[in-house]
PDB file of C-alpha atoms in Angstrom:
ATOM      1  CA  UNK A   1      10.588  -7.428  37.092  1.00 45.00           C
ATOM      2  CA  UNK A   2       9.855  -4.136  35.498  1.00 51.00           C
ATOM      3  CA  UNK A   3      11.611  -1.066  36.741  1.00 51.00           C
ATOM      4  CA  UNK A   4       9.665   1.718  38.461  1.00 48.00           C
ATOM      5  CA  UNK A   5      11.133   4.335  35.997  1.00 55.00           C
ATOM      6  CA  UNK A   6      10.374   2.267  32.767  1.00 70.00           C
ATOM      7  CA  UNK A   7       7.448   3.654  30.397  1.00 79.00           C
ATOM      8  CA  UNK A   8       4.225   1.790  31.323  1.00 89.00           C
ATOM      9  CA  UNK A   9       3.190  -1.308  29.538  1.00 93.00           C
ATOM     10  CA  UNK A  10      -0.401  -1.259  27.980  1.00 93.00           C
ATOM     11  CA  UNK A  11      -2.431  -3.992  29.898  1.00 96.00           C
ATOM     12  CA  UNK A  12      -3.121  -5.650  26.720  1.00 96.00           C
ATOM     13  CA  UNK A  13       0.319  -6.997  26.498  1.00 96.00           C
ATOM     14  CA  UNK A  14       0.612  -7.986  29.802  1.00 96.00           C
ATOM     15  CA  UNK A  15      -2.190 -10.765  29.492  1.00 96.00           C
ATOM     16  CA  UNK A  16      -1.864 -14.213  28.033  1.00 97.00           C
ATOM     17  CA  UNK A  17      -3.066 -14.395  24.216  1.00 97.00           C
ATOM     18  CA  UNK A  18      -6.187 -16.278  23.820  1.00 97.00           C
ATOM     19  CA  UNK A  19      -5.967 -19.526  21.432  1.00 97.00           C
ATOM     20  CA  UNK A  20      -8.866 -21.886  20.997  1.00 97.00           C
ATOM     21  CA  UNK A  21      -8.525 -25.779  21.476  1.00 97.00           C
ATOM     22  CA  UNK A  22      -7.249 -27.647  18.563  1.00 97.00           C
ATOM     23  CA  UNK A  23      -5.166 -24.593  17.421  1.00 98.00           C
ATOM     24  CA  UNK A  24      -1.366 -25.113  16.426  1.00 98.00           C
ATOM     25  CA  UNK A  25       0.255 -22.182  17.920  1.00 98.00           C
ATOM     26  CA  UNK A  26       4.060 -21.447  17.773  1.00 98.00           C
ATOM     27  CA  UNK A  27       6.028 -19.400  20.741  1.00 98.00           C
ATOM     28  CA  UNK A  28       8.886 -17.289  19.584  1.00 97.00           C
ATOM     29  CA  UNK A  29      10.421 -15.650  22.680  1.00 95.00           C
ATOM     30  CA  UNK A  30      13.204 -13.336  23.197  1.00 92.00           C
ATOM     31  CA  UNK A  31      14.780  -9.969  24.416  1.00 92.00           C
ATOM     32  CA  UNK A  32      14.119  -8.486  20.881  1.00 93.00           C
ATOM     33  CA  UNK A  33      16.699  -5.699  21.857  1.00 91.00           C
ATOM     34  CA  UNK A  34      15.847  -4.460  19.351  1.00 91.00           C
ATOM     35  CA  UNK A  35      13.507  -6.702  17.204  1.00 93.00           C
ATOM     36  CA  UNK A  36      14.273  -6.626  13.501  1.00 91.00           C
ATOM     37  CA  UNK A  37      13.554  -8.250  10.256  1.00 90.00           C
ATOM     38  CA  UNK A  38      15.765 -11.324  10.828  1.00 88.00           C
ATOM     39  CA  UNK A  39      13.030 -11.999  13.586  1.00 91.00           C
ATOM     40  CA  UNK A  40      10.192 -11.246  11.228  1.00 93.00           C
ATOM     41  CA  UNK A  41      11.949 -13.682   8.780  1.00 91.00           C
ATOM     42  CA  UNK A  42      11.891 -16.405  11.526  1.00 92.00           C
ATOM     43  CA  UNK A  43       8.337 -15.699  12.378  1.00 94.00           C
ATOM     44  CA  UNK A  44       7.265 -16.046   8.829  1.00 94.00           C
ATOM     45  CA  UNK A  45       9.014 -19.131   8.058  1.00 94.00           C
ATOM     46  CA  UNK A  46       7.686 -20.793  11.290  1.00 95.00           C
ATOM     47  CA  UNK A  47       3.938 -19.665  10.300  1.00 96.00           C
ATOM     48  CA  UNK A  48       4.400 -21.272   6.846  1.00 95.00           C
ATOM     49  CA  UNK A  49       6.120 -24.209   7.319  1.00 96.00           C
ATOM     50  CA  UNK A  50       4.788 -25.497  10.569  1.00 97.00           C
ATOM     51  CA  UNK A  51       1.259 -24.399   9.316  1.00 97.00           C
ATOM     52  CA  UNK A  52       0.594 -22.314  12.555  1.00 98.00           C
ATOM     53  CA  UNK A  53      -2.924 -20.548  13.527  1.00 98.00           C
ATOM     54  CA  UNK A  54      -1.107 -18.416  15.633  1.00 98.00           C
ATOM     55  CA  UNK A  55       2.514 -17.418  16.822  1.00 98.00           C
ATOM     56  CA  UNK A  56       3.185 -15.763  20.315  1.00 98.00           C
ATOM     57  CA  UNK A  57       5.981 -13.044  19.706  1.00 98.00           C
ATOM     58  CA  UNK A  58       7.259 -13.078  23.487  1.00 97.00           C
ATOM     59  CA  UNK A  59       8.936 -10.271  24.503  1.00 96.00           C
ATOM     60  CA  UNK A  60      10.909 -11.005  27.784  1.00 93.00           C
ATOM     61  CA  UNK A  61      11.574  -8.374  30.638  1.00 89.00           C
ATOM     62  CA  UNK A  62      15.114  -9.798  30.559  1.00 75.00           C
ATOM     63  CA  UNK A  63      17.396 -12.775  29.712  1.00 64.00           C
ATOM     64  CA  UNK A  64      19.057 -14.371  32.593  1.00 59.00           C
ATOM     65  CA  UNK A  65      22.219 -14.877  30.609  1.00 54.00           C
ATOM     66  CA  UNK A  66      22.573 -11.553  29.316  1.00 60.00           C
ATOM     67  CA  UNK A  67      23.382  -8.397  30.479  1.00 56.00           C
ATOM     68  CA  UNK A  68      20.491  -5.869  31.380  1.00 60.00           C
ATOM     69  CA  UNK A  69      22.722  -2.696  30.899  1.00 71.00           C
ATOM     70  CA  UNK A  70      21.866  -2.273  27.351  1.00 76.00           C
ATOM     71  CA  UNK A  71      18.102  -3.509  27.544  1.00 89.00           C
ATOM     72  CA  UNK A  72      15.790  -1.310  26.157  1.00 92.00           C
ATOM     73  CA  UNK A  73      12.443  -0.479  28.165  1.00 94.00           C
ATOM     74  CA  UNK A  74      10.035  -3.528  27.842  1.00 95.00           C
ATOM     75  CA  UNK A  75       7.280  -0.831  26.402  1.00 95.00           C
ATOM     76  CA  UNK A  76       9.836   0.223  23.437  1.00 96.00           C
ATOM     77  CA  UNK A  77      10.733  -3.221  22.854  1.00 96.00           C
ATOM     78  CA  UNK A  78       7.234  -4.287  22.381  1.00 97.00           C
ATOM     79  CA  UNK A  79       6.283  -1.112  20.480  1.00 96.00           C
ATOM     80  CA  UNK A  80       9.222  -1.957  17.868  1.00 96.00           C
ATOM     81  CA  UNK A  81       8.011  -5.674  17.823  1.00 97.00           C
ATOM     82  CA  UNK A  82       4.640  -4.579  16.807  1.00 96.00           C
ATOM     83  CA  UNK A  83       6.304  -2.691  13.823  1.00 95.00           C
ATOM     84  CA  UNK A  84       8.063  -5.933  12.561  1.00 95.00           C
ATOM     85  CA  UNK A  85       5.196  -8.602  13.175  1.00 92.00           C
ATOM     86  CA  UNK A  86       2.808  -7.478  10.537  1.00 86.00           C
ATOM     87  CA  UNK A  87       0.881 -10.508  10.347  1.00 92.00           C
ATOM     88  CA  UNK A  88      -2.181 -10.221  12.396  1.00 95.00           C
ATOM     89  CA  UNK A  89      -1.759 -13.876  13.498  1.00 97.00           C
ATOM     90  CA  UNK A  90       1.395 -12.944  15.391  1.00 97.00           C
ATOM     91  CA  UNK A  91       0.396 -11.824  18.845  1.00 98.00           C
ATOM     92  CA  UNK A  92       3.006  -9.741  20.571  1.00 98.00           C
ATOM     93  CA  UNK A  93       2.635 -10.266  24.168  1.00 97.00           C
ATOM     94  CA  UNK A  94       4.860  -9.467  27.247  1.00 96.00           C
ATOM     95  CA  UNK A  95       2.588 -11.424  29.844  1.00 96.00           C
ATOM     96  CA  UNK A  96       5.709 -13.111  31.475  1.00 95.00           C
ATOM     97  CA  UNK A  97       6.384  -9.609  32.995  1.00 93.00           C
ATOM     98  CA  UNK A  98       2.695  -9.794  34.799  1.00 93.00           C
ATOM     99  CA  UNK A  99       3.629 -13.230  36.169  1.00 93.00           C
ATOM    100  CA  UNK A 100       7.183 -12.615  37.259  1.00 87.00           C
ATOM    101  CA  UNK A 101       8.633 -15.535  35.369  1.00 88.00           C
ATOM    102  CA  UNK A 102      12.372 -15.379  34.132  1.00 84.00           C
ATOM    103  CA  UNK A 103      12.898 -18.790  33.100  1.00 91.00           C
ATOM    104  CA  UNK A 104      11.624 -20.294  29.785  1.00 94.00           C
ATOM    105  CA  UNK A 105      11.162 -23.398  31.573  1.00 96.00           C
ATOM    106  CA  UNK A 106       8.515 -21.670  34.002  1.00 96.00           C
ATOM    107  CA  UNK A 107       6.939 -19.863  31.245  1.00 96.00           C
ATOM    108  CA  UNK A 108       6.241 -23.187  29.061  1.00 97.00           C
ATOM    109  CA  UNK A 109       4.638 -24.764  32.037  1.00 97.00           C
ATOM    110  CA  UNK A 110       2.283 -21.625  32.915  1.00 97.00           C
ATOM    111  CA  UNK A 111       1.385 -21.852  29.163  1.00 98.00           C
ATOM    112  CA  UNK A 112       0.709 -25.491  29.071  1.00 97.00           C
ATOM    113  CA  UNK A 113      -1.481 -25.328  32.416  1.00 97.00           C
ATOM    114  CA  UNK A 114      -3.558 -22.645  31.119  1.00 97.00           C
ATOM    115  CA  UNK A 115      -4.250 -23.873  27.626  1.00 98.00           C
ATOM    116  CA  UNK A 116      -5.396 -27.593  27.583  1.00 97.00           C
ATOM    117  CA  UNK A 117      -6.186 -28.768  24.202  1.00 97.00           C
ATOM    118  CA  UNK A 118      -3.880 -26.223  22.375  1.00 98.00           C
ATOM    119  CA  UNK A 119      -0.978 -27.631  20.442  1.00 98.00           C
ATOM    120  CA  UNK A 120       2.234 -25.524  20.992  1.00 98.00           C
ATOM    121  CA  UNK A 121       5.344 -25.649  19.450  1.00 98.00           C
ATOM    122  CA  UNK A 122       8.548 -23.661  20.753  1.00 97.00           C
ATOM    123  CA  UNK A 123      10.430 -21.846  17.858  1.00 96.00           C
ATOM    124  CA  UNK A 124      14.148 -20.791  18.506  1.00 90.00           C
ATOM    125  CA  UNK A 125      16.955 -19.791  15.859  1.00 85.00           C
ATOM    126  CA  UNK A 126      19.542 -22.162  15.160  1.00 83.00           C
ATOM    127  CA  UNK A 127      22.294 -19.777  16.992  1.00 80.00           C
ATOM    128  CA  UNK A 128      20.508 -20.352  20.006  1.00 82.00           C
ATOM    129  CA  UNK A 129      20.982 -23.912  20.216  1.00 81.00           C
ATOM    130  CA  UNK A 130      24.456 -24.141  20.813  1.00 80.00           C
ATOM    131  CA  UNK A 131      23.950 -22.540  24.039  1.00 85.00           C
ATOM    132  CA  UNK A 132      20.795 -24.220  24.883  1.00 91.00           C
ATOM    133  CA  UNK A 133      22.375 -26.522  27.393  1.00 91.00           C
ATOM    134  CA  UNK A 134      23.099 -23.526  29.440  1.00 92.00           C
ATOM    135  CA  UNK A 135      19.620 -22.571  29.981  1.00 93.00           C
ATOM    136  CA  UNK A 136      17.710 -23.110  33.170  1.00 93.00           C
ATOM    137  CA  UNK A 137      16.034 -26.671  33.232  1.00 96.00           C
ATOM    138  CA  UNK A 138      16.928 -27.199  29.431  1.00 96.00           C
ATOM    139  CA  UNK A 139      15.905 -30.565  29.257  1.00 97.00           C
ATOM    140  CA  UNK A 140      12.554 -29.731  31.117  1.00 97.00           C
ATOM    141  CA  UNK A 141      12.046 -27.260  28.150  1.00 97.00           C
ATOM    142  CA  UNK A 142      12.527 -30.012  25.764  1.00 97.00           C
ATOM    143  CA  UNK A 143      10.210 -32.409  27.327  1.00 98.00           C
ATOM    144  CA  UNK A 144       7.285 -29.844  27.516  1.00 98.00           C
ATOM    145  CA  UNK A 145       6.778 -28.863  23.826  1.00 98.00           C
ATOM    146  CA  UNK A 146       7.917 -29.824  20.385  1.00 98.00           C
ATOM    147  CA  UNK A 147      10.669 -27.481  19.193  1.00 97.00           C
ATOM    148  CA  UNK A 148      11.458 -25.849  15.745  1.00 96.00           C
ATOM    149  CA  UNK A 149      14.980 -24.911  15.206  1.00 93.00           C
ATOM    150  CA  UNK A 150      14.716 -22.477  12.324  1.00 91.00           C
ATOM    151  CA  UNK A 151      18.121 -21.890  10.115  1.00 86.00           C
ATOM    152  CA  UNK A 152      20.280 -18.645  10.998  1.00 73.00           C
ATOM    153  CA  UNK A 153      23.457 -17.453   9.208  1.00 68.00           C
ATOM    154  CA  UNK A 154      26.416 -19.296  10.459  1.00 60.00           C
ATOM    155  CA  UNK A 155      24.687 -22.049  12.597  1.00 54.00           C
ATOM    156  CA  UNK A 156      23.400 -24.568   9.827  1.00 57.00           C
ATOM    157  CA  UNK A 157      26.116 -27.370  10.375  1.00 61.00           C
ATOM    158  CA  UNK A 158      27.430 -25.988  13.787  1.00 63.00           C
ATOM    159  CA  UNK A 159      23.970 -26.819  15.569  1.00 67.00           C
ATOM    160  CA  UNK A 160      24.532 -30.670  15.036  1.00 70.00           C
ATOM    161  CA  UNK A 161      27.421 -30.516  17.378  1.00 77.00           C
ATOM    162  CA  UNK A 162      25.389 -28.847  20.185  1.00 87.00           C
ATOM    163  CA  UNK A 163      24.646 -30.728  23.423  1.00 91.00           C
ATOM    164  CA  UNK A 164      20.933 -30.740  22.915  1.00 91.00           C
ATOM    165  CA  UNK A 165      21.095 -32.243  19.522  1.00 90.00           C
ATOM    166  CA  UNK A 166      23.110 -34.834  20.429  1.00 92.00           C
ATOM    167  CA  UNK A 167      21.020 -35.721  23.750  1.00 95.00           C
ATOM    168  CA  UNK A 168      17.903 -35.556  21.954  1.00 95.00           C
ATOM    169  CA  UNK A 169      18.997 -36.913  18.427  1.00 94.00           C
ATOM    170  CA  UNK A 170      16.601 -39.951  18.856  1.00 96.00           C
ATOM    171  CA  UNK A 171      13.539 -37.231  18.740  1.00 97.00           C
ATOM    172  CA  UNK A 172      14.588 -35.315  15.752  1.00 95.00           C
ATOM    173  CA  UNK A 173      11.697 -35.406  13.134  1.00 96.00           C
ATOM    174  CA  UNK A 174      11.965 -35.012   9.306  1.00 96.00           C
ATOM    175  CA  UNK A 175      11.797 -31.678   8.110  1.00 95.00           C
ATOM    176  CA  UNK A 176       8.720 -32.853   5.890  1.00 96.00           C
ATOM    177  CA  UNK A 177       6.864 -33.459   8.893  1.00 97.00           C
ATOM    178  CA  UNK A 178       7.073 -30.049  10.202  1.00 97.00           C
ATOM    179  CA  UNK A 179       3.358 -29.273   9.493  1.00 97.00           C
ATOM    180  CA  UNK A 180       2.704 -31.961  11.907  1.00 97.00           C
ATOM    181  CA  UNK A 181       5.103 -31.156  14.578  1.00 98.00           C
ATOM    182  CA  UNK A 182       2.865 -29.034  17.034  1.00 98.00           C
ATOM    183  CA  UNK A 183       0.559 -32.135  17.299  1.00 98.00           C
ATOM    184  CA  UNK A 184       3.338 -34.412  18.446  1.00 98.00           C
ATOM    185  CA  UNK A 185       4.338 -35.515  21.779  1.00 97.00           C
ATOM    186  CA  UNK A 186       7.612 -33.829  23.102  1.00 97.00           C
ATOM    187  CA  UNK A 187      10.351 -34.721  23.005  1.00 98.00           C
ATOM    188  CA  UNK A 188      10.505 -34.150  19.286  1.00 98.00           C
ATOM    189  CA  UNK A 189      12.047 -31.495  17.172  1.00 96.00           C
ATOM    190  CA  UNK A 190      13.050 -30.483  13.817  1.00 95.00           C
ATOM    191  CA  UNK A 191      15.594 -28.175  11.913  1.00 92.00           C
ATOM    192  CA  UNK A 192      13.986 -25.831   9.073  1.00 92.00           C
ATOM    193  CA  UNK A 193      15.875 -24.543   6.498  1.00 87.00           C
ATOM    194  CA  UNK A 194      15.184 -21.482   4.562  1.00 72.00           C
ATOM    195  CA  UNK A 195      16.197 -17.866   3.871  1.00 57.00           C
ATOM    196  CA  UNK A 196      18.329 -16.347   6.497  1.00 48.00           C
ATOM    197  CA  UNK A 197      19.085 -12.582   7.607  1.00 45.00           C
ATOM    198  CA  UNK A 198      22.153 -11.550   8.603  1.00 46.00           C
ATOM    199  CA  UNK A 199      20.804  -8.784  10.789  1.00 45.00           C
ATOM    200  CA  UNK A 200      21.612  -9.409  14.585  1.00 48.00           C
ATOM    201  CA  UNK A 201      20.262  -7.394  17.508  1.00 42.00           C
ATOM    202  CA  UNK A 202      23.690  -6.857  18.877  1.00 49.00           C
ATOM    203  CA  UNK A 203      25.073  -5.490  15.375  1.00 52.00           C
ATOM    204  CA  UNK A 204      21.929  -2.931  15.401  1.00 41.00           C
ATOM    205  CA  UNK A 205      22.500  -1.911  18.993  1.00 40.00           C
ATOM    206  CA  UNK A 206      26.325  -1.316  17.877  1.00 52.00           C
ATOM    207  CA  UNK A 207      25.285   0.255  14.701  1.00 57.00           C
ATOM    208  CA  UNK A 208      27.340  -2.269  12.527  1.00 42.00           C
ATOM    209  CA  UNK A 209      24.434  -4.412  11.221  1.00 43.00           C
ATOM    210  CA  UNK A 210      25.018  -5.950   7.945  1.00 43.00           C
ATOM    211  CA  UNK A 211      21.961  -5.181   5.862  1.00 43.00           C
ATOM    212  CA  UNK A 212      22.395  -7.695   2.856  1.00 40.00           C
ATOM    213  CA  UNK A 213      20.204 -11.207   3.234  1.00 42.00           C
ATOM    214  CA  UNK A 214      21.785 -14.571   2.882  1.00 38.00           C
ATOM    215  CA  UNK A 215      20.317 -17.076   0.896  1.00 34.00           C
TER     216      UNK A 215
END
């Protein structure tokens, strides 16, 4: 829900982006509080390695697992996301706010119902995988769309011990098959290695972000 005191969000961001049947579309959601070059790097890697036609950069009204006290207004996070997401194939959107959905499982179910014939893949940073089993109906998420886990600093090895990686180990796909992932039947997921950024939204809010990228 949007606070009455929050700046208005332009209507174009409250509508679900359009994708044609047969397209491969990545779904990249987060609070983006604030968005930074690390997010942009994840989106760029996903677009290239998954051979996507589009990527939906979904700015959420709020993360149920995180405090909203430091959450910047949705309109501001959208504005900053547009500055980071330069590729015209990346569609910044906040349609979840207009549909009053808070949980990823509900968002993905809505997307699937409204876009028959479109091949979606959920994109997440490896750092999120460690706590993924705390998400609401996490098993349903894995069973809805294929998932691409993008490497993040400090998470390359620890993700293997995560609950979701162990639970769905049988559904892991070789990284070399990433271009076909969106067309695969869920559950299926892969881990994508690549350049990593040490930037984090928490560090940026605290004014202590590390600017040096890691290879």
